PDB file of N, CA and C in Angstrom:
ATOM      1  N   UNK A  16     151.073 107.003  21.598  1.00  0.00           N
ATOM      2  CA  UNK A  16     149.909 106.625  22.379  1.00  0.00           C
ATOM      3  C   UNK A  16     150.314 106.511  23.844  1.00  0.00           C
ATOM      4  N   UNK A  17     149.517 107.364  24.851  1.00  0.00           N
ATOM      5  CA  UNK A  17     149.791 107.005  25.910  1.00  0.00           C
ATOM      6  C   UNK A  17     149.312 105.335  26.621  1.00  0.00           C
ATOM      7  N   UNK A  18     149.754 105.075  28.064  1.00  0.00           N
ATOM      8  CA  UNK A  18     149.222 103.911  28.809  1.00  0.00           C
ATOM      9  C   UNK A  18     148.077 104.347  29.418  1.00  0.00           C
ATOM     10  N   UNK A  19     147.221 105.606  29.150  1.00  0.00           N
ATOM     11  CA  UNK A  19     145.957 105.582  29.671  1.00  0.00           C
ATOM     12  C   UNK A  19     145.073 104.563  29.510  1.00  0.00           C
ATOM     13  N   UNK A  20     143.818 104.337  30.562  1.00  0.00           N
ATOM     14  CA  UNK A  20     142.925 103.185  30.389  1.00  0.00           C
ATOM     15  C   UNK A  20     141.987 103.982  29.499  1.00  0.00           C
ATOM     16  N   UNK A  21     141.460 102.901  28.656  1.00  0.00           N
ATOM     17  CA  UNK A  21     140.267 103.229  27.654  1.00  0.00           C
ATOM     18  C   UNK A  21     139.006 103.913  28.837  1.00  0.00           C
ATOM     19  N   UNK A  22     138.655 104.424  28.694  1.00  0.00           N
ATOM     20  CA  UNK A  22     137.415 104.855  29.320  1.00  0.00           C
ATOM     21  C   UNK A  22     135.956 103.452  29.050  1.00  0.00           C
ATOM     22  N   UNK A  23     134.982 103.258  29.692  1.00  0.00           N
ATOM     23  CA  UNK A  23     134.153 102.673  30.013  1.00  0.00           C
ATOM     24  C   UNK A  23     133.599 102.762  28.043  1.00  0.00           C
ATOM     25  N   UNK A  24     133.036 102.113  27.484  1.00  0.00           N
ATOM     26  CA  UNK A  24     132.187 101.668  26.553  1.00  0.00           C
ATOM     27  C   UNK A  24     130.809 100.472  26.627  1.00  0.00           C
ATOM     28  N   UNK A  25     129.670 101.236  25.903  1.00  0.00           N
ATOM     29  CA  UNK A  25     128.678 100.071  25.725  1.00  0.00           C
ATOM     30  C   UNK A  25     128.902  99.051  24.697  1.00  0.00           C
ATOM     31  N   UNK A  26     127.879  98.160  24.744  1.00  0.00           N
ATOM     32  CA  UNK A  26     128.318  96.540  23.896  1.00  0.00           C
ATOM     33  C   UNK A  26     128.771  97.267  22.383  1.00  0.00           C
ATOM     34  N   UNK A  27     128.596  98.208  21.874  1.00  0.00           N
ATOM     35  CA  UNK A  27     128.620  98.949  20.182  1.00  0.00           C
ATOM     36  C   UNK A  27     129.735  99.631  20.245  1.00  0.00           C
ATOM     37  N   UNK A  28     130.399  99.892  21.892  1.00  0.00           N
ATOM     38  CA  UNK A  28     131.836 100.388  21.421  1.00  0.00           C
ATOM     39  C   UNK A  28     131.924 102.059  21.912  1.00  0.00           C
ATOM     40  N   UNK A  29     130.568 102.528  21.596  1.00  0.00           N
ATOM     41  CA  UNK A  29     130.427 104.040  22.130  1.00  0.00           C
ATOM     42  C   UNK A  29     130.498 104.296  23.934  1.00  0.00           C
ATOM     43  N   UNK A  30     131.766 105.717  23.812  1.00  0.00           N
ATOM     44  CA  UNK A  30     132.218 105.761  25.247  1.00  0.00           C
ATOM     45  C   UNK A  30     130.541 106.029  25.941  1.00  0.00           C
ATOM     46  N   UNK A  31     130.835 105.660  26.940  1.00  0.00           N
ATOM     47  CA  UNK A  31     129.580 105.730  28.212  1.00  0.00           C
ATOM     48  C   UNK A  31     129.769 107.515  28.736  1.00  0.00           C
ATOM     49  N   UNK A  32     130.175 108.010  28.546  1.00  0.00           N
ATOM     50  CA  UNK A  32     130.553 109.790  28.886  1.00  0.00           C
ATOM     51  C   UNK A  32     131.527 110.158  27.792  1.00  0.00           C
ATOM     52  N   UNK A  33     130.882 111.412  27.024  1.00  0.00           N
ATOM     53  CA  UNK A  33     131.440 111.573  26.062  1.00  0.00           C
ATOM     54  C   UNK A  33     132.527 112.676  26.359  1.00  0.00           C
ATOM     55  N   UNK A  34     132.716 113.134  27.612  1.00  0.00           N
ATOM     56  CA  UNK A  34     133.337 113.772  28.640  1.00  0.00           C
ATOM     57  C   UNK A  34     134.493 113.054  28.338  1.00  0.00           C
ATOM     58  N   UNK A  35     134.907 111.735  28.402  1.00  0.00           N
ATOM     59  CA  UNK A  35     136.222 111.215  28.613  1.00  0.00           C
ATOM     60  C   UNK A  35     136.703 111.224  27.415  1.00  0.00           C
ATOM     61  N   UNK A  36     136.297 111.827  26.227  1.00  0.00           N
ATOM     62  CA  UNK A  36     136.748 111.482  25.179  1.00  0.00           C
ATOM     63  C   UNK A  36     138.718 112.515  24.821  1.00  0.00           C
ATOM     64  N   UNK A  37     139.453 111.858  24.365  1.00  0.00           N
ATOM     65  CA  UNK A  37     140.588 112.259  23.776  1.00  0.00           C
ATOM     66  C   UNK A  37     141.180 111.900  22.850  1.00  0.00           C
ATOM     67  N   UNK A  38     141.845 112.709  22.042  1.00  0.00           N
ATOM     68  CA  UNK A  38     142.562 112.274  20.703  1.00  0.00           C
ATOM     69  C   UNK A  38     142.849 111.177  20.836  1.00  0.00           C
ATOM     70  N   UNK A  39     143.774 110.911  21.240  1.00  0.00           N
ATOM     71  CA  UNK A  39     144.557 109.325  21.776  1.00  0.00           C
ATOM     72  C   UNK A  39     143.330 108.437  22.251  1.00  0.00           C
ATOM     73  N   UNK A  40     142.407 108.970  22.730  1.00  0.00           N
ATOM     74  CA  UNK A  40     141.189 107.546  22.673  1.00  0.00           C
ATOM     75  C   UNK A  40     140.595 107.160  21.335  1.00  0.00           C
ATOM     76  N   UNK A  41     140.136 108.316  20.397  1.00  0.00           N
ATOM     77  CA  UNK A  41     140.056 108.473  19.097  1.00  0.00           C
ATOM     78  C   UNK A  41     140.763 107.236  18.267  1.00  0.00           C
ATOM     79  N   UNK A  42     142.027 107.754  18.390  1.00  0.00           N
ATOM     80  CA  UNK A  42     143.255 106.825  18.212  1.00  0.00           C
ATOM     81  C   UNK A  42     142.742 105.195  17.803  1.00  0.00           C
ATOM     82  N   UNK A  43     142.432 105.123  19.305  1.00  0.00           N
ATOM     83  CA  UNK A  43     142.683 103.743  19.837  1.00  0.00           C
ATOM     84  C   UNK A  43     141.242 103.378  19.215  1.00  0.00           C
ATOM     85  N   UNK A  44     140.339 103.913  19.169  1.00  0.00           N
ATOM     86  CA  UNK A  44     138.436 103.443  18.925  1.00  0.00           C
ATOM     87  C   UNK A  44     139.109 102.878  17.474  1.00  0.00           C
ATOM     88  N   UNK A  45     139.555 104.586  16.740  1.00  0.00           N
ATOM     89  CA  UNK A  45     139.657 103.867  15.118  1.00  0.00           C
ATOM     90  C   UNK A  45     140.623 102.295  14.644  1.00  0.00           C
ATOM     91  N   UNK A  46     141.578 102.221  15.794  1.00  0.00           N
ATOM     92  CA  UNK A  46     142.037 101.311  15.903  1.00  0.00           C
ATOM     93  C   UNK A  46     141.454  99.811  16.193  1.00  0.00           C
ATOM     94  N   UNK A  47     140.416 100.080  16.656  1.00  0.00           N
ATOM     95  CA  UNK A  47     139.723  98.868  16.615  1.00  0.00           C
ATOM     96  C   UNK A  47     138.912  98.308  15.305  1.00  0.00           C
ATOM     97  N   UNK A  48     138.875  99.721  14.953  1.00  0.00           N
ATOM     98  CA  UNK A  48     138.078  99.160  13.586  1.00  0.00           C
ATOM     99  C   UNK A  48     138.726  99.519  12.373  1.00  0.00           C
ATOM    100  N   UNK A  49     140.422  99.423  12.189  1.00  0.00           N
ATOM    101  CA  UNK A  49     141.418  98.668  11.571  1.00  0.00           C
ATOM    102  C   UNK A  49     141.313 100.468  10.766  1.00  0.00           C
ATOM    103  N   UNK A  50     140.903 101.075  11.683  1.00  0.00           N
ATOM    104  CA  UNK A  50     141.354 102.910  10.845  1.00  0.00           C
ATOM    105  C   UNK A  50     142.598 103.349  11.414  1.00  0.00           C
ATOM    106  N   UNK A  51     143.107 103.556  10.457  1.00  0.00           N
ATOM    107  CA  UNK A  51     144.577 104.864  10.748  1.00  0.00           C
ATOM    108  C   UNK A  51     144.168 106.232  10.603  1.00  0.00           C
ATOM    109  N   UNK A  52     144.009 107.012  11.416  1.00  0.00           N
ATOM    110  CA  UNK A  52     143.505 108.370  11.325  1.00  0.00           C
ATOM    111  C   UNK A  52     144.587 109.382  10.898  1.00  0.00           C
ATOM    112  N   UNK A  53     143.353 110.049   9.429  1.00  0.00           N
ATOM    113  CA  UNK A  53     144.199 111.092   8.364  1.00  0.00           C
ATOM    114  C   UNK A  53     143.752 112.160   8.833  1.00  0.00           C
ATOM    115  N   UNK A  54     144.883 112.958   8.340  1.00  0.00           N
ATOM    116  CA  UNK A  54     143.938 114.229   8.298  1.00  0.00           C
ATOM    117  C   UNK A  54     142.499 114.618   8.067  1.00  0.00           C
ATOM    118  N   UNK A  55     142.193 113.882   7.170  1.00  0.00           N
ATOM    119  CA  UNK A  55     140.708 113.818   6.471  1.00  0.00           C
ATOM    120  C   UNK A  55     139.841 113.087   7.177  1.00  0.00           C
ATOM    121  N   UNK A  56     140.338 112.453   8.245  1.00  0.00           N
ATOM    122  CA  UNK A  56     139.482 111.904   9.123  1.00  0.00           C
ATOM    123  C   UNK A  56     139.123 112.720  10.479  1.00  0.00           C
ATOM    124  N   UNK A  57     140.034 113.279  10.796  1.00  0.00           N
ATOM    125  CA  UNK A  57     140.202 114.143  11.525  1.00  0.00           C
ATOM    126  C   UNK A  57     139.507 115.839  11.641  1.00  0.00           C
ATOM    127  N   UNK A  58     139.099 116.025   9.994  1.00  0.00           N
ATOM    128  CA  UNK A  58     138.179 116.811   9.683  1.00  0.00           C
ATOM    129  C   UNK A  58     137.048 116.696  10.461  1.00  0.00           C
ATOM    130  N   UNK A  59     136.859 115.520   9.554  1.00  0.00           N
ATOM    131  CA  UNK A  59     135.162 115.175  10.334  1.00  0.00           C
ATOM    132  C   UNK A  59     134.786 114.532  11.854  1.00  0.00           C
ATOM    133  N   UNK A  60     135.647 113.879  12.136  1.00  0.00           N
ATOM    134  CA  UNK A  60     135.762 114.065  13.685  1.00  0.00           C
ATOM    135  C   UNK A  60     135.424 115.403  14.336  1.00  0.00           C
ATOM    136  N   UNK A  61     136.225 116.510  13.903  1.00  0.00           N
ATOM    137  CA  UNK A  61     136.280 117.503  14.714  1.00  0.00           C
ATOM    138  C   UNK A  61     134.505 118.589  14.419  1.00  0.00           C
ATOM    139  N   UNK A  62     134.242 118.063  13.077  1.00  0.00           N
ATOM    140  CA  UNK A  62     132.758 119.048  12.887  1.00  0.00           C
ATOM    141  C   UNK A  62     132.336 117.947  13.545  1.00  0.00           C
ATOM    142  N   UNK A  63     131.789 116.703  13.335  1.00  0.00           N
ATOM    143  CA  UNK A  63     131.092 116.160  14.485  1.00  0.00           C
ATOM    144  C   UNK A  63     130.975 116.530  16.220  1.00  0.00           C
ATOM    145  N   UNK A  64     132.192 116.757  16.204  1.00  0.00           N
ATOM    146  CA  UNK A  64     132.397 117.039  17.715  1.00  0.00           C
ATOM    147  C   UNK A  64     131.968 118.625  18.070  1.00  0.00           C
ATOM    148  N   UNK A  65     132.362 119.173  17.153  1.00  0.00           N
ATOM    149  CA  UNK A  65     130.982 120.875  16.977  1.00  0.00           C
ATOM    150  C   UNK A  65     129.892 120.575  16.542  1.00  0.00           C
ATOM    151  N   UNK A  66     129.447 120.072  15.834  1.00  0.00           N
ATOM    152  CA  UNK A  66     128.151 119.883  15.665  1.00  0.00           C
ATOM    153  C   UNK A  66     127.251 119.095  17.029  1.00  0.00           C
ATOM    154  N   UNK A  67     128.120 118.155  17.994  1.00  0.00           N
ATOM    155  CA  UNK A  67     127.453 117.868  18.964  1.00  0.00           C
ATOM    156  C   UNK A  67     126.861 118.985  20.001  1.00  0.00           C
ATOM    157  N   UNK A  68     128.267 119.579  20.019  1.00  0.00           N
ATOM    158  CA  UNK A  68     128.297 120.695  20.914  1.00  0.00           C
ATOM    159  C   UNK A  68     127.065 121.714  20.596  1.00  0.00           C
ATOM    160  N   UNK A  69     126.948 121.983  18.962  1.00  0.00           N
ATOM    161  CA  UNK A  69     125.988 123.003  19.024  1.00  0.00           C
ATOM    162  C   UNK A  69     124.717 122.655  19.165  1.00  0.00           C
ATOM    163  N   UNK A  70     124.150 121.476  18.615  1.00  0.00           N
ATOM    164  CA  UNK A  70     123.278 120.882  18.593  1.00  0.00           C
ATOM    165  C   UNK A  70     122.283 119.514  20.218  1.00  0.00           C
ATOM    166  N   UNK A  71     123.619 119.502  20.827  1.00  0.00           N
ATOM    167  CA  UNK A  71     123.437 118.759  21.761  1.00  0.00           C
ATOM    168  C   UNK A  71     122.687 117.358  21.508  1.00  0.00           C
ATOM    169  N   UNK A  72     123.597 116.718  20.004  1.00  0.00           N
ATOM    170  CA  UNK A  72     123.058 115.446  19.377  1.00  0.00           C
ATOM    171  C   UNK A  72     123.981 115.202  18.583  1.00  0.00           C
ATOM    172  N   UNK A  73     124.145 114.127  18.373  1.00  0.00           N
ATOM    173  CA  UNK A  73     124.887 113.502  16.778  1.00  0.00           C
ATOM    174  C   UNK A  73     124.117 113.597  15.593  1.00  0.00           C
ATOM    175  N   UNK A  74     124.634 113.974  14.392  1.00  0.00           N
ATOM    176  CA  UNK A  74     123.286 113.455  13.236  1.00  0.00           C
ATOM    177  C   UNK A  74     122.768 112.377  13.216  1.00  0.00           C
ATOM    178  N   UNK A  75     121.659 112.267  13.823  1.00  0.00           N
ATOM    179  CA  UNK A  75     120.402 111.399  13.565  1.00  0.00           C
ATOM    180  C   UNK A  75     120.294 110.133  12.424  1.00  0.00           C
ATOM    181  N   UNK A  76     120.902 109.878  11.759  1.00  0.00           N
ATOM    182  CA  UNK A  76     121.291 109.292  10.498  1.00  0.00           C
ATOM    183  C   UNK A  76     121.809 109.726   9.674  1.00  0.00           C
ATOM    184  N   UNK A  77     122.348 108.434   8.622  1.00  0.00           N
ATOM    185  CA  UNK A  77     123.726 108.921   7.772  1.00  0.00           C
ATOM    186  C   UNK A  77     123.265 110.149   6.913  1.00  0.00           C
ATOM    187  N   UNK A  78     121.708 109.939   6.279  1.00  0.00           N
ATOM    188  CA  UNK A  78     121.614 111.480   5.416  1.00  0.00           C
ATOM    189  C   UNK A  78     121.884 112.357   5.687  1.00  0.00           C
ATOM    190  N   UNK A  79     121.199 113.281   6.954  1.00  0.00           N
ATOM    191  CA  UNK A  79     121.447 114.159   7.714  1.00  0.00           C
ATOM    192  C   UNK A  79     123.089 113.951   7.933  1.00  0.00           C
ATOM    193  N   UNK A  80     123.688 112.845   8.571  1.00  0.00           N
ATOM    194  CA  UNK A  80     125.142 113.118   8.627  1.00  0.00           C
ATOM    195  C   UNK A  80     125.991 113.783   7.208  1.00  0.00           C
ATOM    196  N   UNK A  81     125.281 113.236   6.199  1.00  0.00           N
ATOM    197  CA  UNK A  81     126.096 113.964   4.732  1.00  0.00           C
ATOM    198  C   UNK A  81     125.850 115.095   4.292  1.00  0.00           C
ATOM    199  N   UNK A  82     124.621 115.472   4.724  1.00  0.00           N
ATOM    200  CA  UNK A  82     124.137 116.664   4.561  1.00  0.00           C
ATOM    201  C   UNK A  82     124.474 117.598   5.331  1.00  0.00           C
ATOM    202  N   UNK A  83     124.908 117.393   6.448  1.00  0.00           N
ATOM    203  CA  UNK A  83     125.456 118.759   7.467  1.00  0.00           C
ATOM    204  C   UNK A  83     127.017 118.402   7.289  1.00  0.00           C
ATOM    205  N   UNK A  84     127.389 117.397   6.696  1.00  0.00           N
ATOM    206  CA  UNK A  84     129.048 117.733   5.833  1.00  0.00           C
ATOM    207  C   UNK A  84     128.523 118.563   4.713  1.00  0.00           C
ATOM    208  N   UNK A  85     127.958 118.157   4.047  1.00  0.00           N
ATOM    209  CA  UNK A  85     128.472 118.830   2.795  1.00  0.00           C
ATOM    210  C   UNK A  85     128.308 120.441   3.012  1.00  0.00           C
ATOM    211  N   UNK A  86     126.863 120.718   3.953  1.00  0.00           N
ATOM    212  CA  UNK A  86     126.865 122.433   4.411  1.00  0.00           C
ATOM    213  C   UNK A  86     128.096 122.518   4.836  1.00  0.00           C
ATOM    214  N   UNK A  87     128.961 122.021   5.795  1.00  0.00           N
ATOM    215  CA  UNK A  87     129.777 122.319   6.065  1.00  0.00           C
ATOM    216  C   UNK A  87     131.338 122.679   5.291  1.00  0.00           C
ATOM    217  N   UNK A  88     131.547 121.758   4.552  1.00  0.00           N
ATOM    218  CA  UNK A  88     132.545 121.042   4.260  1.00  0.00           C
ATOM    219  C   UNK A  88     132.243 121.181   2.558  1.00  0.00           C
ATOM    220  N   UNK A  89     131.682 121.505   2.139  1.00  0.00           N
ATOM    221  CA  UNK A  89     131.668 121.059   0.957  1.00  0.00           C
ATOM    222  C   UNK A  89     131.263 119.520  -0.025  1.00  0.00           C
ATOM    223  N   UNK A  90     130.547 119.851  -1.379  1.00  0.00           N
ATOM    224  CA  UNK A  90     130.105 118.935  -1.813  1.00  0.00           C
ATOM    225  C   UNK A  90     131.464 117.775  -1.718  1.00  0.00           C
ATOM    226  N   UNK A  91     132.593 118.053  -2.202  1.00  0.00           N
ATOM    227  CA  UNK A  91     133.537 117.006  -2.063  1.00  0.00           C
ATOM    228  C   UNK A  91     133.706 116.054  -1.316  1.00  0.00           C
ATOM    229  N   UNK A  92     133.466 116.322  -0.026  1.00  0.00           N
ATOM    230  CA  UNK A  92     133.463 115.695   1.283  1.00  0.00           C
ATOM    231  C   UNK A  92     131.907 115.737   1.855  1.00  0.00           C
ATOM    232  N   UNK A  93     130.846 116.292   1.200  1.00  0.00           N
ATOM    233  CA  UNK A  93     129.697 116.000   1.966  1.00  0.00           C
ATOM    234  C   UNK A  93     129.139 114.721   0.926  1.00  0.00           C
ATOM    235  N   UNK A  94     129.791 113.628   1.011  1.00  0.00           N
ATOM    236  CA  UNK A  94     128.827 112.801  -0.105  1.00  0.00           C
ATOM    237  C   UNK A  94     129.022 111.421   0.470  1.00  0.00           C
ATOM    238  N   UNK A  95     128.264 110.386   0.279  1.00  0.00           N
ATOM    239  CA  UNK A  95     128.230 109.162   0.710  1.00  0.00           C
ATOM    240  C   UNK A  95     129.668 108.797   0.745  1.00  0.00           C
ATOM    241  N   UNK A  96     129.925 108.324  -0.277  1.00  0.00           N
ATOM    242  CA  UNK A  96     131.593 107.586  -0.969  1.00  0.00           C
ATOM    243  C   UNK A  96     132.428 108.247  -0.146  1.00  0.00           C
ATOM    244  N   UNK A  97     132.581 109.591  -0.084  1.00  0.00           N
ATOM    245  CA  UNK A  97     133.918 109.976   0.631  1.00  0.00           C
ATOM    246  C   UNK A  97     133.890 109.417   2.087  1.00  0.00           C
ATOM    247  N   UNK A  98     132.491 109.824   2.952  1.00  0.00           N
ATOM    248  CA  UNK A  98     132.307 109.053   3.948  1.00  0.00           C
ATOM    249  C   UNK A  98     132.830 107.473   4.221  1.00  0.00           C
ATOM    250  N   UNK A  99     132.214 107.232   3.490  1.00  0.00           N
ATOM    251  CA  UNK A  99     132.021 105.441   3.371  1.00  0.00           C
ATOM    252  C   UNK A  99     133.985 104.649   3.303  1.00  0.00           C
ATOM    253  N   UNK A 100     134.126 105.957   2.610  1.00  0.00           N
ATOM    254  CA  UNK A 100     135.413 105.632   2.419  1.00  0.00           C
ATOM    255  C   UNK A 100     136.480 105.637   3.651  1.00  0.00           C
ATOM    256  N   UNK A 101     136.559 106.649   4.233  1.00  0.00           N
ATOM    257  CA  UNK A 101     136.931 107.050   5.400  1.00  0.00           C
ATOM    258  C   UNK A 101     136.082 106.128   6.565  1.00  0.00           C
ATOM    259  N   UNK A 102     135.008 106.172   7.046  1.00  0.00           N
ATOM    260  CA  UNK A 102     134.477 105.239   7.758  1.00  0.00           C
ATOM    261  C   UNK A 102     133.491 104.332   7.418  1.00  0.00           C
ATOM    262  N   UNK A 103     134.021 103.048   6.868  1.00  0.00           N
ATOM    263  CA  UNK A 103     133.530 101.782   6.374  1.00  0.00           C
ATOM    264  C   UNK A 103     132.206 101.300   7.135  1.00  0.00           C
ATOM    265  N   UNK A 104     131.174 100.430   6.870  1.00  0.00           N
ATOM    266  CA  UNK A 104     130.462 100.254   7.178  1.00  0.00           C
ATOM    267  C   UNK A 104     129.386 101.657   6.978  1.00  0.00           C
ATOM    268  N   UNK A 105     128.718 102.064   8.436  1.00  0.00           N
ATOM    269  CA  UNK A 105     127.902 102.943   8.312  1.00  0.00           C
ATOM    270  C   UNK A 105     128.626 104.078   9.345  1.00  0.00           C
ATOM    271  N   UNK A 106     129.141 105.241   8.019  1.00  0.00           N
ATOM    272  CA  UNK A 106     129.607 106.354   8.380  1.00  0.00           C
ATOM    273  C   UNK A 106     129.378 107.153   9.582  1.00  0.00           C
ATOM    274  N   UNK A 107     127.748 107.452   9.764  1.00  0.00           N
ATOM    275  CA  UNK A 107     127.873 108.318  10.619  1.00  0.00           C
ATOM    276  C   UNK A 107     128.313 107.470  11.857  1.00  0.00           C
ATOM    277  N   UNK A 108     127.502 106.366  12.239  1.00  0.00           N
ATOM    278  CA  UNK A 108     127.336 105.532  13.395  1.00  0.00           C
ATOM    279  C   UNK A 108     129.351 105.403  13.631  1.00  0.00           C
ATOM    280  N   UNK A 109     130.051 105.230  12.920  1.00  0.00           N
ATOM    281  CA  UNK A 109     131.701 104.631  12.877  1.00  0.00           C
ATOM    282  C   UNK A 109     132.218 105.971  13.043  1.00  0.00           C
ATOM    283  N   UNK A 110     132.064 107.197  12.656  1.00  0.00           N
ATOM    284  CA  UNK A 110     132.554 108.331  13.063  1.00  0.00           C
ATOM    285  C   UNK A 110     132.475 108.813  14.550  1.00  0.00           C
ATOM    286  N   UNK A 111     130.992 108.825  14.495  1.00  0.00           N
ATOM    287  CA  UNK A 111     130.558 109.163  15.804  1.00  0.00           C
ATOM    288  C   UNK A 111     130.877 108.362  16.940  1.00  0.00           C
ATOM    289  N   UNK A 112     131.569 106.629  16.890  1.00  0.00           N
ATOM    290  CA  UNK A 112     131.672 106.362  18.209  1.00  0.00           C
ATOM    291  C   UNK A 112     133.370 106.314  17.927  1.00  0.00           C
ATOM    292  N   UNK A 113     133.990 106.621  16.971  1.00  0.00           N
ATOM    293  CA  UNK A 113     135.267 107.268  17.312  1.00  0.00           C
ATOM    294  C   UNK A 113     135.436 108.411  17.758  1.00  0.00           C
ATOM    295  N   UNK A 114     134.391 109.824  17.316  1.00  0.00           N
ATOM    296  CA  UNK A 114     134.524 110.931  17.770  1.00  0.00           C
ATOM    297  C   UNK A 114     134.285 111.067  18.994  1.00  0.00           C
ATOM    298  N   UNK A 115     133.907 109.810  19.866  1.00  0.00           N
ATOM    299  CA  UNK A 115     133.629 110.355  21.154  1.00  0.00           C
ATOM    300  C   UNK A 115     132.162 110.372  21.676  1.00  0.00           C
ATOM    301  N   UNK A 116     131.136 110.401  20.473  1.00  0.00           N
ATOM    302  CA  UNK A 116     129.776 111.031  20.771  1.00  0.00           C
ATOM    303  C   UNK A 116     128.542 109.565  20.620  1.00  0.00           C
ATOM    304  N   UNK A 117     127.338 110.022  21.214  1.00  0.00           N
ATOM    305  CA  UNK A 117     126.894 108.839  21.524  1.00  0.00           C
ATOM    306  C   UNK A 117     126.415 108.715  19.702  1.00  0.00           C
ATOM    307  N   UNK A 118     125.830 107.227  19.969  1.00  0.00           N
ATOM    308  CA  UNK A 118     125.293 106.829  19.045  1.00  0.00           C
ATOM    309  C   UNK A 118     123.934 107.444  18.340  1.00  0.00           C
ATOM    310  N   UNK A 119     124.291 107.711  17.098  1.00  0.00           N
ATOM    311  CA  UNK A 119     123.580 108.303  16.156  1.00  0.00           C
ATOM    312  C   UNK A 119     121.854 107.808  16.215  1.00  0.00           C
ATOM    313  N   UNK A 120     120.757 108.263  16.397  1.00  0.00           N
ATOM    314  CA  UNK A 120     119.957 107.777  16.906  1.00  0.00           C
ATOM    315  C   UNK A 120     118.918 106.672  15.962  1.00  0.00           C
ATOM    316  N   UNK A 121     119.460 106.824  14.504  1.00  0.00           N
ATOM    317  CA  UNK A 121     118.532 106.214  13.520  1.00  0.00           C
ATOM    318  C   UNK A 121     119.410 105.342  12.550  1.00  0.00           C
ATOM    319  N   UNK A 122     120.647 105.286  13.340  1.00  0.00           N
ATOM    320  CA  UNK A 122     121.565 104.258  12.658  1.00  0.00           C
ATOM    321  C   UNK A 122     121.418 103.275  12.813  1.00  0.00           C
ATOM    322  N   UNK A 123     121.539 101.788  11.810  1.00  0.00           N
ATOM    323  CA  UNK A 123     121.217 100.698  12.497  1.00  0.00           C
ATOM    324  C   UNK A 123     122.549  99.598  12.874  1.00  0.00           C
TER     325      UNK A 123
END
């Protein structure tokens, strides 16, 4: 981990410019919320972070978030549990403000 400064965040933790985002900030977000980042986490980080790009949005809520895994990714990994598992609480919303991207718009 570098001594870079965290970039700016709102009260929920999501960076304020999703511009500043970097692995090593990644890092440090999941680190706050007691994640060690796997490979398998790192999956979905990275389609999130294409899917922002193509879409110019986060998934909208967790369904839609499981559902454009599983198109993606397969039923294995497009399903609640695997999510849930990997990011505790509410998946998409805990992915997405580690991946960098704003907050999911129908998460609560």
């Amino acid at each position: 981990m570098t001594s870079s400064t965290m970039p700016e965040r709102n009260n929920e933790g999501f960076l304020e410019d999703a511009r500043a985002w970097t692995e090593d900030i990644a890092i440090r977000i999941a680190a706050d919320d007691s994640i060690q980042l796997s490979e398998n986490h790192w999956e979905i980080i990275m389609f999130l972070r294409y899917f922002y790009k193509e879409h110019e949005m986060s998934p909208p809520s967790n369904r839609l978030f499981v559902k454009a895994v599983k198109e993606a990714l397969g039923e294995n990994k497009g399903n609640s549990i695997y999510l849930m598992q990997l990011f505790p609480g509410t998946p998409a919303k805990t992915a997405c403000r580690i991946a960098g991207l704003p907050r999911p718009t129908n998460c609560l």
